[in-house]
Short mmCIF file of C-alpha atoms and ligand atoms in Angstrom, two decimals:
data_model
loop_
_atom_site.label_atom_id
_atom_site.label_comp_id
_atom_site.label_asym_id
_atom_site.label_seq_id
_atom_site.Cartn_x
_atom_site.Cartn_y
_atom_site.Cartn_z
CA MET A 19 19.33 -12.61 -22.70
CA LYS A 20 17.55 -9.39 -22.87
CA VAL A 21 14.40 -9.87 -21.51
CA THR A 22 12.99 -7.89 -25.81
CA GLU A 23 14.24 -11.03 -26.76
CA ILE A 24 12.28 -13.14 -23.95
CA TRP A 25 9.38 -12.25 -25.22
CA LYS A 26 9.95 -12.55 -28.62
CA THR A 27 10.71 -16.22 -28.54
CA ARG A 28 7.95 -17.01 -25.49
CA ASP A 29 4.35 -18.14 -26.95
CA LYS A 30 2.73 -17.46 -23.68
CA PRO A 31 2.92 -14.23 -21.29
CA THR A 32 6.05 -14.27 -18.93
CA ILE A 33 6.45 -14.26 -15.66
CA SER A 34 9.25 -12.46 -13.27
CA PHE A 35 9.47 -11.94 -9.90
CA GLU A 36 11.17 -9.10 -7.73
CA LEU A 37 13.68 -9.43 -5.12
CA PHE A 38 15.31 -7.12 -2.92
CA PRO A 39 19.00 -7.69 -1.13
CA PRO A 40 18.77 -9.10 2.12
CA ARG A 41 19.34 -6.63 5.26
CA ASP A 42 21.12 -9.11 7.73
CA GLU A 43 22.43 -12.57 7.77
CA PRO A 44 18.77 -14.26 8.93
CA ALA A 45 17.54 -12.20 6.29
CA ALA A 46 19.80 -13.75 3.65
CA GLU A 47 19.39 -17.51 5.25
CA LYS A 48 15.47 -16.91 4.78
CA LEU A 49 15.82 -15.55 0.71
CA GLU A 50 17.90 -18.54 0.00
CA LYS A 51 15.02 -20.37 0.72
CA VAL A 52 12.82 -17.93 -1.26
CA ILE A 53 14.96 -18.17 -4.02
CA GLU A 54 14.91 -21.89 -3.63
CA GLU A 55 10.87 -21.69 -4.11
CA LEU A 56 10.76 -19.38 -6.62
CA ALA A 57 13.45 -20.88 -9.06
CA VAL A 58 11.41 -24.20 -8.92
CA LEU A 59 8.72 -22.07 -10.79
CA ARG A 60 11.08 -21.26 -13.48
CA PRO A 61 10.57 -17.65 -13.74
CA ASP A 62 11.51 -15.77 -17.19
CA PHE A 63 14.05 -13.56 -15.42
CA VAL A 64 14.12 -12.08 -11.65
CA SER A 65 14.80 -8.85 -10.88
CA VAL A 66 16.79 -7.14 -7.96
CA THR A 67 16.39 -3.72 -6.46
CA PHE A 68 18.97 -1.23 -5.79
CA GLY A 69 19.03 0.73 -2.33
CA ALA A 70 17.88 4.84 -2.81
CA GLY A 71 21.61 6.70 -2.58
CA GLY A 72 23.06 3.61 -3.39
CA SER A 73 22.53 2.15 0.26
CA THR A 74 22.45 -1.19 -1.27
CA ARG A 75 25.24 -1.12 -3.66
CA GLU A 76 26.57 -3.96 -2.62
CA GLY A 77 24.02 -6.49 -1.71
CA SER A 78 22.30 -5.90 -4.70
CA TYR A 79 25.70 -6.75 -6.67
CA ASN A 80 25.87 -10.07 -4.62
CA LEU A 81 22.19 -10.95 -4.81
CA VAL A 82 22.22 -10.25 -8.84
CA LYS A 83 25.92 -12.03 -8.65
CA LYS A 84 23.88 -15.11 -6.92
CA LEU A 85 20.80 -15.14 -9.42
CA LEU A 86 22.82 -14.86 -12.27
CA ARG A 87 25.99 -17.01 -11.65
CA GLU A 88 24.84 -19.39 -9.11
CA LYS A 89 20.99 -20.24 -9.79
CA GLY A 90 21.02 -19.62 -13.48
CA LEU A 91 18.19 -17.21 -13.44
CA GLU A 92 18.32 -14.49 -15.89
CA THR A 93 18.58 -11.42 -13.94
CA LEU A 94 17.39 -7.79 -14.54
CA ALA A 95 19.72 -5.70 -12.46
CA TYR A 96 17.42 -2.57 -11.02
CA PHE A 97 19.68 1.02 -10.63
CA THR A 98 18.78 4.18 -9.47
CA CYS A 99 21.15 7.56 -9.85
CA HIS A 100 19.38 9.80 -7.29
CA GLY A 101 22.64 11.63 -5.60
CA LEU A 102 24.89 9.07 -7.40
CA GLY A 103 27.96 11.19 -9.46
CA PRO A 104 29.47 9.83 -12.71
CA GLU A 105 32.22 7.84 -11.46
CA ASP A 106 29.80 5.74 -9.06
CA ILE A 107 26.96 5.37 -11.59
CA THR A 108 30.19 3.98 -13.95
CA SER A 109 31.22 1.73 -11.14
CA VAL A 110 28.14 0.31 -10.84
CA LEU A 111 26.83 -0.55 -14.44
CA ASP A 112 30.49 -1.66 -15.03
CA SER A 113 30.26 -4.49 -12.34
CA TYR A 114 26.91 -5.72 -14.00
CA ARG A 115 28.44 -5.66 -17.42
CA ASP A 116 31.72 -7.80 -16.20
CA LEU A 117 29.32 -9.71 -14.28
CA GLY A 118 27.11 -10.84 -17.76
CA VAL A 119 23.94 -8.85 -16.52
CA GLU A 120 22.35 -7.92 -19.90
CA ASN A 121 19.06 -5.91 -18.47
CA VAL A 122 19.19 -2.75 -16.45
CA LEU A 123 15.61 -1.08 -14.95
CA ALA A 124 17.22 2.71 -15.21
CA ALA A 125 15.07 4.95 -12.44
CA ARG A 126 15.99 8.11 -10.48
CA GLY A 127 15.23 7.02 -6.82
CA ASP A 128 14.63 9.01 -4.08
CA PRO A 129 16.25 10.26 -0.98
CA PRO A 130 17.58 7.47 1.45
CA HIS A 131 15.51 8.65 4.31
CA GLN A 132 17.02 6.47 6.70
CA ARG A 133 19.92 8.57 6.17
CA PRO A 134 19.46 12.14 6.98
CA ASP A 135 23.53 12.62 6.46
CA PHE A 136 23.50 11.79 2.46
CA LYS A 137 24.78 14.21 0.43
CA PRO A 138 23.82 14.08 -3.20
CA HIS A 139 26.53 14.65 -5.80
CA PRO A 140 26.88 18.15 -7.00
CA VAL A 141 26.70 16.49 -10.51
CA SER A 142 23.98 13.93 -9.81
CA LEU A 143 21.41 13.36 -12.61
CA PRO A 144 18.17 14.73 -11.95
CA HIS A 145 15.87 12.05 -13.74
CA ALA A 146 15.79 8.95 -14.59
CA SER A 147 15.50 10.29 -18.70
CA ASP A 148 19.31 11.63 -18.47
CA LEU A 149 20.31 8.37 -16.69
CA LEU A 150 18.89 6.15 -19.77
CA ALA A 151 20.38 8.97 -22.20
CA PHE A 152 23.81 8.37 -20.10
CA ILE A 153 23.47 4.33 -20.16
CA ARG A 154 22.54 4.27 -24.01
CA PRO A 155 25.20 5.27 -26.00
CA ARG A 156 27.83 3.61 -23.21
CA TYR A 157 26.73 -0.19 -22.59
CA ASP A 158 24.67 -2.69 -24.50
CA PHE A 159 22.29 -3.26 -21.78
CA CYS A 160 18.83 -4.12 -22.55
CA LEU A 161 17.19 -1.14 -20.71
CA GLY A 162 13.92 -0.44 -18.85
CA ALA A 163 12.08 2.34 -17.34
CA ALA A 164 9.66 2.55 -14.71
CA GLY A 165 5.56 3.43 -15.53
CA TYR A 166 3.17 4.59 -13.31
CA PRO A 167 -0.43 4.07 -14.12
CA GLU A 168 -2.14 5.98 -11.52
CA GLY A 169 0.81 8.36 -12.00
CA HIS A 170 4.09 9.03 -10.30
CA ILE A 171 3.50 10.89 -6.69
CA GLU A 172 5.32 13.76 -7.41
CA ALA A 173 3.85 14.57 -10.88
CA THR A 174 1.68 17.39 -11.49
CA SER A 175 -0.37 15.53 -13.82
CA LYS A 176 -0.92 12.28 -15.34
CA GLU A 177 -0.68 13.84 -18.82
CA ARG A 178 3.02 15.62 -18.19
CA ASP A 179 3.88 12.22 -16.32
CA LEU A 180 3.22 10.46 -19.16
CA GLU A 181 5.12 12.79 -21.49
CA TYR A 182 8.53 12.61 -19.08
CA LEU A 183 7.61 8.57 -19.80
CA LYS A 184 8.03 9.06 -23.29
CA LEU A 185 10.96 10.92 -23.14
CA LYS A 186 12.49 7.79 -20.80
CA VAL A 187 11.62 5.77 -24.39
CA GLU A 188 13.06 8.09 -26.18
CA LYS A 189 16.18 8.39 -24.53
CA GLY A 190 16.80 4.22 -24.49
CA ALA A 191 14.09 2.48 -22.70
CA ASP A 192 13.93 -0.95 -24.49
CA PHE A 193 10.29 -1.79 -22.14
CA ILE A 194 8.64 -0.37 -19.15
CA ILE A 195 7.49 -2.11 -15.71
CA THR A 196 4.76 -0.61 -14.21
CA ASN A 197 3.97 0.35 -10.46
CA TYR A 198 1.32 -2.07 -8.90
CA PHE A 199 -2.55 -0.86 -8.77
CA TYR A 200 -5.06 -2.63 -7.57
CA ASP A 201 -7.84 -1.82 -10.29
CA ASN A 202 -6.68 -2.95 -13.61
CA ARG A 203 -8.51 -0.04 -15.10
CA TYR A 204 -6.03 2.04 -14.08
CA PHE A 205 -3.63 -0.14 -16.15
CA PHE A 206 -5.75 -0.26 -19.02
CA ASP A 207 -6.38 3.58 -19.61
CA PHE A 208 -2.29 4.45 -18.62
CA LEU A 209 -1.91 1.87 -21.91
CA GLU A 210 -4.33 3.70 -24.19
CA ARG A 211 -2.42 6.59 -23.04
CA CYS A 212 0.98 5.28 -24.11
CA HIS A 213 -0.59 4.30 -27.39
CA ARG A 214 -2.14 7.82 -28.01
CA LEU A 215 1.28 9.05 -27.15
CA ASP A 216 2.67 6.43 -29.71
CA ILE A 217 4.61 4.94 -27.00
CA GLN A 218 5.60 1.17 -28.65
CA VAL A 219 7.94 -0.57 -26.35
CA PRO A 220 6.46 -3.63 -24.22
CA ILE A 221 4.77 -2.87 -21.06
CA LEU A 222 5.02 -5.12 -18.48
CA PRO A 223 2.42 -4.81 -15.42
CA GLY A 224 3.48 -5.04 -11.88
CA VAL A 225 1.56 -6.89 -9.70
CA MET A 226 1.72 -6.65 -5.70
CA PRO A 227 -0.10 -9.32 -3.72
CA ILE A 228 -1.64 -8.29 -0.67
CA TYR A 229 1.07 -9.58 2.41
CA SER A 230 -0.64 -7.66 5.30
CA VAL A 231 -2.94 -5.09 5.70
CA LYS A 232 -0.03 -2.54 7.37
CA MET A 233 2.43 -3.01 4.70
CA MET A 234 -0.89 -2.82 2.28
CA GLU A 235 -1.21 0.67 3.83
CA ASN A 236 2.15 2.03 3.95
CA LEU A 237 3.42 1.05 0.39
CA ALA A 238 0.52 2.77 -0.66
CA LYS A 239 1.37 5.99 1.01
CA LEU A 240 4.65 5.70 0.06
CA CYS A 241 3.84 5.69 -3.71
CA GLY A 242 -0.02 6.77 -4.05
CA ALA A 243 -1.33 3.61 -5.33
CA THR A 244 -5.38 3.78 -4.76
CA ILE A 245 -6.49 0.84 -2.43
CA THR A 246 -9.95 0.05 -3.89
CA SER A 247 -13.43 0.00 -2.06
CA GLU A 248 -13.52 -3.93 -2.88
CA ILE A 249 -10.28 -4.95 -1.47
CA ARG A 250 -11.37 -2.61 1.95
CA ASP A 251 -14.95 -4.05 2.00
CA GLY A 252 -13.32 -7.44 1.39
CA LEU A 253 -10.77 -7.15 4.65
CA ALA A 254 -13.09 -5.60 6.81
CA GLY A 255 -15.33 -9.09 6.25
CA LEU A 256 -11.85 -10.95 7.50
CA PRO A 257 -11.82 -12.22 10.88
CA GLU A 258 -9.30 -9.06 12.47
CA GLY A 259 -5.87 -10.27 12.66
CA ASP A 260 -5.68 -13.12 11.07
CA LYS A 261 -2.68 -13.02 9.05
CA GLU A 262 -3.74 -16.47 7.18
CA ALA A 263 -6.93 -14.76 5.93
CA ILE A 264 -5.17 -11.80 5.16
CA THR A 265 -2.63 -14.06 2.79
CA HIS A 266 -5.32 -15.82 1.19
CA PHE A 267 -7.30 -12.97 0.47
CA GLY A 268 -4.40 -11.17 -1.22
CA ILE A 269 -3.74 -14.83 -3.60
CA ASP A 270 -7.03 -14.74 -4.50
CA PHE A 271 -7.62 -11.01 -5.42
CA ALA A 272 -3.89 -11.14 -7.31
CA ILE A 273 -5.11 -14.24 -9.41
CA SER A 274 -8.10 -12.29 -10.16
CA GLN A 275 -6.56 -9.61 -11.07
CA CYS A 276 -3.73 -11.32 -12.89
CA LYS A 277 -6.42 -13.15 -14.72
CA GLY A 278 -7.68 -9.85 -16.18
CA LEU A 279 -4.82 -8.53 -16.82
CA LEU A 280 -3.38 -11.91 -19.28
CA GLU A 281 -6.94 -12.00 -20.71
CA THR A 282 -5.96 -8.70 -22.66
CA GLY A 283 -2.50 -9.68 -23.84
CA VAL A 284 0.11 -8.66 -21.83
CA PRO A 285 3.63 -9.48 -22.22
CA GLY A 286 3.69 -10.88 -19.07
CA LEU A 287 3.10 -10.51 -15.45
CA HIS A 288 5.92 -9.01 -12.89
CA ILE A 289 5.03 -9.40 -9.01
CA TYR A 290 6.61 -8.25 -6.88
CA THR A 291 7.38 -10.88 -4.03
CA MET A 292 8.59 -8.39 -1.00
CA ASP A 293 11.33 -11.17 -0.79
CA ARG A 294 8.01 -14.02 -0.03
CA ALA A 295 7.60 -16.82 -1.62
CA LYS A 296 4.33 -18.32 -0.71
CA SER A 297 1.52 -16.12 -2.93
CA ALA A 298 3.82 -15.56 -5.77
CA VAL A 299 3.91 -19.19 -5.85
CA GLU A 300 0.31 -20.35 -5.44
CA ILE A 301 -0.59 -17.39 -7.89
CA VAL A 302 1.59 -18.92 -10.43
CA ASN A 303 0.73 -22.63 -10.40
CA HIS A 304 -2.78 -21.03 -10.28
CA LEU A 305 -2.63 -19.89 -13.49
CA ARG A 306 -0.14 -22.08 -14.93
CA GLU A 307 -3.17 -24.79 -13.92
CA ALA A 308 -5.57 -22.56 -15.59
CA LYS A 309 -2.97 -22.78 -18.73
CA LEU A 310 -2.86 -18.86 -18.89
CA LEU A 311 0.46 -19.08 -18.37
CA GLY A 312 3.37 -21.06 -19.33
C1 FAD B 3 9.76 -1.08 -12.00
C2 FAD B 3 9.86 -0.15 -10.67
C3 FAD B 3 11.23 -0.53 -9.94
C4 FAD B 3 11.65 0.70 -9.19
N1 FAD B 3 12.93 0.22 -8.64
C5 FAD B 3 13.64 0.56 -7.77
C6 FAD B 3 14.70 0.84 -7.38
O1 FAD B 3 15.34 -0.50 -7.61
N2 FAD B 3 15.15 1.69 -6.31
C7 FAD B 3 14.32 2.09 -5.36
O2 FAD B 3 15.14 3.15 -4.70
N3 FAD B 3 13.36 3.10 -6.19
C8 FAD B 3 12.75 1.96 -7.52
N4 FAD B 3 11.69 2.49 -7.68
C9 FAD B 3 11.03 3.67 -7.60
C10 FAD B 3 11.32 4.64 -8.13
O3 FAD B 3 12.92 4.68 -7.84
C11 FAD B 3 10.34 5.91 -7.59
O4 FAD B 3 9.04 5.92 -7.97
C12 FAD B 3 11.04 7.68 -8.03
O5 FAD B 3 10.41 8.47 -7.25
C13 FAD B 3 11.02 7.63 -9.20
O6 FAD B 3 11.88 7.18 -10.35
P1 FAD B 3 11.66 7.44 -11.54
O7 FAD B 3 12.89 6.35 -12.43
O8 FAD B 3 10.50 7.18 -11.84
O9 FAD B 3 11.45 8.58 -11.88
P2 FAD B 3 11.49 9.57 -13.01
O10 FAD B 3 11.24 8.94 -14.82
O11 FAD B 3 12.91 10.77 -13.20
O12 FAD B 3 10.05 10.72 -12.59
C14 FAD B 3 10.28 11.28 -10.99
C15 FAD B 3 8.88 12.73 -11.31
O13 FAD B 3 9.78 13.66 -11.70
C16 FAD B 3 9.14 13.66 -13.34
N5 FAD B 3 9.74 14.01 -14.11
C17 FAD B 3 10.38 12.69 -15.00
N6 FAD B 3 11.28 13.30 -15.94
C18 FAD B 3 11.43 14.82 -15.85
C19 FAD B 3 11.86 15.78 -16.32
N7 FAD B 3 13.07 15.40 -17.39
N8 FAD B 3 11.69 17.23 -15.83
C20 FAD B 3 10.68 17.43 -14.60
N9 FAD B 3 10.08 16.45 -14.48
C21 FAD B 3 10.37 14.85 -14.22
C22 FAD B 3 7.57 12.94 -13.18
O14 FAD B 3 6.87 13.01 -13.63
C23 FAD B 3 7.72 12.65 -11.89
O15 FAD B 3 7.06 12.50 -10.78
C24 FAD B 3 11.21 1.36 -8.51
C25 FAD B 3 10.01 2.06 -9.03
C26 FAD B 3 9.38 0.89 -10.38
C27 FAD B 3 8.15 1.09 -10.95
#
């Protein structure tokens, strides 16, 4: 089912999880258990990332296939075009269409840092809006685009970034999933600015629980997310190196963030799981017990 249809048929906000393809056999075994734990929560859909420069092309396809065919989960396949030529783009998208994928999130992606010898195709598409324009007339996917409440890290200004987001909608995006943020005010401000620009498609907030301090710092540096003083102070008050305490802090913080988002009538919550189940399970169970999720 198309995710825009899912939102129309649910009377409560949806819950969805992002997964990435495993790097090796031990990670694949671990992921299998994670999928089992997450599937018990009956997510409305799950999403699968696509590695920079097509680096996880096969792994992404296999994970999408497993989730869709074996696990019976509605799946949103991410696809990034950076460095790929039209033949590669078409062959990946054809394979998803043939698998029965109905939902694709079209992003630009970044250069693959771990492959310094990577040579972009001479006619690759420069921006996500170009990818959306390429896909729209050729496929019947329900299409998503990436949005950035704090502005994309390369953007010259938040205003300019939002004009490009509007272009993505004009070129075919049916919905937007946002990058994560730790202060809901970034999201509310983003929503208001989207409405002012007449961006009318559903906007699904992305939520990244804190899994470890190192991961939080590294990811924030990569995508420009602000780590708030509330988080810094909260973490500073925990016994140093106590992983359990940090995970619990992250879960409690995410629950309170999700409650604030749900109060304002968001279409759902998209949890960046980093291929871990514990935090997502606790967050969703808590919100369901509070009758905030279906
Ligand atoms: C929900 C979500 C899912 C993601 N999934 C993946 C994934 O699976 N794999 C992966 O590698 N990465 C993924 N990313 C990360 C994403 O690929 C990076 O953030 C990337 O740097 C930008 O992608 P984009 O689609 O936003 O690009 P674009 O929309 O092309 O924007 C990139 C930059 O260019 C500017 N810009 C946009 N359009 C134009 C234009 N027409 N002219 C000039 N400037 C322009 C923007 O302001 C921005 O600064 C995801 C991000 C999100 C939020």
